[in-house]
Amino acid sequence: MIRELKTLVVVAREASFAAAGDRIGLTQAAVSAQMQRLERELGFVLFERVGRSARLNKMGHQLLVPAQELIALYDNLGTTPPGVSASVLVSVGAIASVQRTLLPDALAGFHRQHPGCRTRVIPGLSMELVNRVDAGEIDMAAVIRPPFSMQSDLCWTALAREPFRLVVPRDVAGDDWAALLSRHPFVRYDRASFGGRQVDRFLRERQFVLREVCEVDELEAIVKLVANGVGVALVPETSIFRRWPAAVRAIDLGPHTFHRDVGLVHRAVETLSEPVRGLAALISTLAQGTLTRPQKQY
């Protein structure tokens, strides 16, 4: 059954028997036969088959996590010294700003509570990480909320609501954000990210004509470019930037302020293993504690 379970994980990721077969070197018929055999052995249907697609149904999603755990245990057979229990792996995706803020403290608390578990942090853009949670490749992900409705079997736990500010070099005078944005070179938040799409939509709705000089995904890199006088930028005020670097000023957008929402994407809580639920709870608790700290005003 291990072979069938491994194929199941690939089909869940590819959402197609044919694509899964291409990935693992089997024909579509062979993949289909494996999944039919697995369904017979388990006694229930795992997929919703529509055309050429094959998406997991509710029972399939419930099976996916224990299937991955069984595969991991099987793969670890013979690698764990006698008398030592194989550890449980919890995988969490995270955008860069969460990796630098909430995640280290949450992981430290998690390992104190679950000394027998291992964790793996997977970096990436929000879209990629949401897809990996949906495919069952990772347990959860801390991401920017997508600008579209997520799959019905994915859940959202809010962590933070971060306002966007106009960041300018310290020696640039004036507080009229619109005038400064129009007058100075612009460092753009990468449009491949959800946050960058928000900036792009904000600019297009107000029909700004800007002189763009650079497009970057990493927020700290954007702020450093501004500090070095390359231009101005619209970036979210994360907990990293509760105190902005001395070389920049952050200007409030007033009634035009827009936000990015950061949170956890995961399966329904009742389907998560106890360690995964524990780490999610720690991240959420730390986020609430961060939000209650006093913020510096600009």
PDB file of N, CA and C in Angstrom, residues 127 144-149 194 197-198 201:
ATOM      1  N   MET A 127       1.606  32.671  -3.010  1.00  0.00           N
ATOM      2  CA  MET A 127       0.871  31.831  -3.954  1.00  0.00           C
ATOM      3  C   MET A 127       1.422  30.418  -3.969  1.00  0.00           C
ATOM      4  N   ILE A 144       0.561  36.039   3.005  1.00  0.00           N
ATOM      5  CA  ILE A 144      -0.353  37.160   2.796  1.00  0.00           C
ATOM      6  C   ILE A 144      -1.663  36.594   2.257  1.00  0.00           C
ATOM      7  N   ARG A 145      -2.780  37.108   2.751  1.00  0.00           N
ATOM      8  CA  ARG A 145      -4.073  36.575   2.322  1.00  0.00           C
ATOM      9  C   ARG A 145      -4.245  36.745   0.815  1.00  0.00           C
ATOM     10  N   PRO A 146      -4.619  35.680   0.109  1.00  0.00           N
ATOM     11  CA  PRO A 146      -4.793  35.777  -1.347  1.00  0.00           C
ATOM     12  C   PRO A 146      -5.916  36.742  -1.712  1.00  0.00           C
ATOM     13  N   PRO A 147      -5.806  37.387  -2.872  1.00  0.00           N
ATOM     14  CA  PRO A 147      -6.866  38.302  -3.331  1.00  0.00           C
ATOM     15  C   PRO A 147      -8.003  37.552  -4.017  1.00  0.00           C
ATOM     16  N   PHE A 148      -8.180  36.288  -3.691  1.00  0.00           N
ATOM     17  CA  PHE A 148      -9.249  35.466  -4.268  1.00  0.00           C
ATOM     18  C   PHE A 148      -9.690  34.463  -3.207  1.00  0.00           C
ATOM     19  N   SER A 149     -10.818  33.830  -3.441  1.00  0.00           N
ATOM     20  CA  SER A 149     -11.330  32.832  -2.500  1.00  0.00           C
ATOM     21  C   SER A 149     -10.467  31.581  -2.568  1.00  0.00           C
ATOM     22  N   PHE A 194       1.580  38.707  -3.485  1.00  0.00           N
ATOM     23  CA  PHE A 194       0.258  39.254  -3.195  1.00  0.00           C
ATOM     24  C   PHE A 194       0.354  40.705  -2.729  1.00  0.00           C
ATOM     25  N   ARG A 197       0.943  42.963  -5.621  1.00  0.00           N
ATOM     26  CA  ARG A 197      -0.286  43.158  -6.403  1.00  0.00           C
ATOM     27  C   ARG A 197      -1.171  44.225  -5.765  1.00  0.00           C
ATOM     28  N   GLN A 198      -1.193  44.264  -4.428  1.00  0.00           N
ATOM     29  CA  GLN A 198      -1.977  45.296  -3.743  1.00  0.00           C
ATOM     30  C   GLN A 198      -1.441  46.685  -4.072  1.00  0.00           C
ATOM     31  N   ARG A 201      -2.405  47.556  -7.661  1.00  0.00           N
ATOM     32  CA  ARG A 201      -3.822  47.932  -7.771  1.00  0.00           C
ATOM     33  C   ARG A 201      -4.059  49.329  -7.211  1.00  0.00           C
TER      34      ARG A 201
END
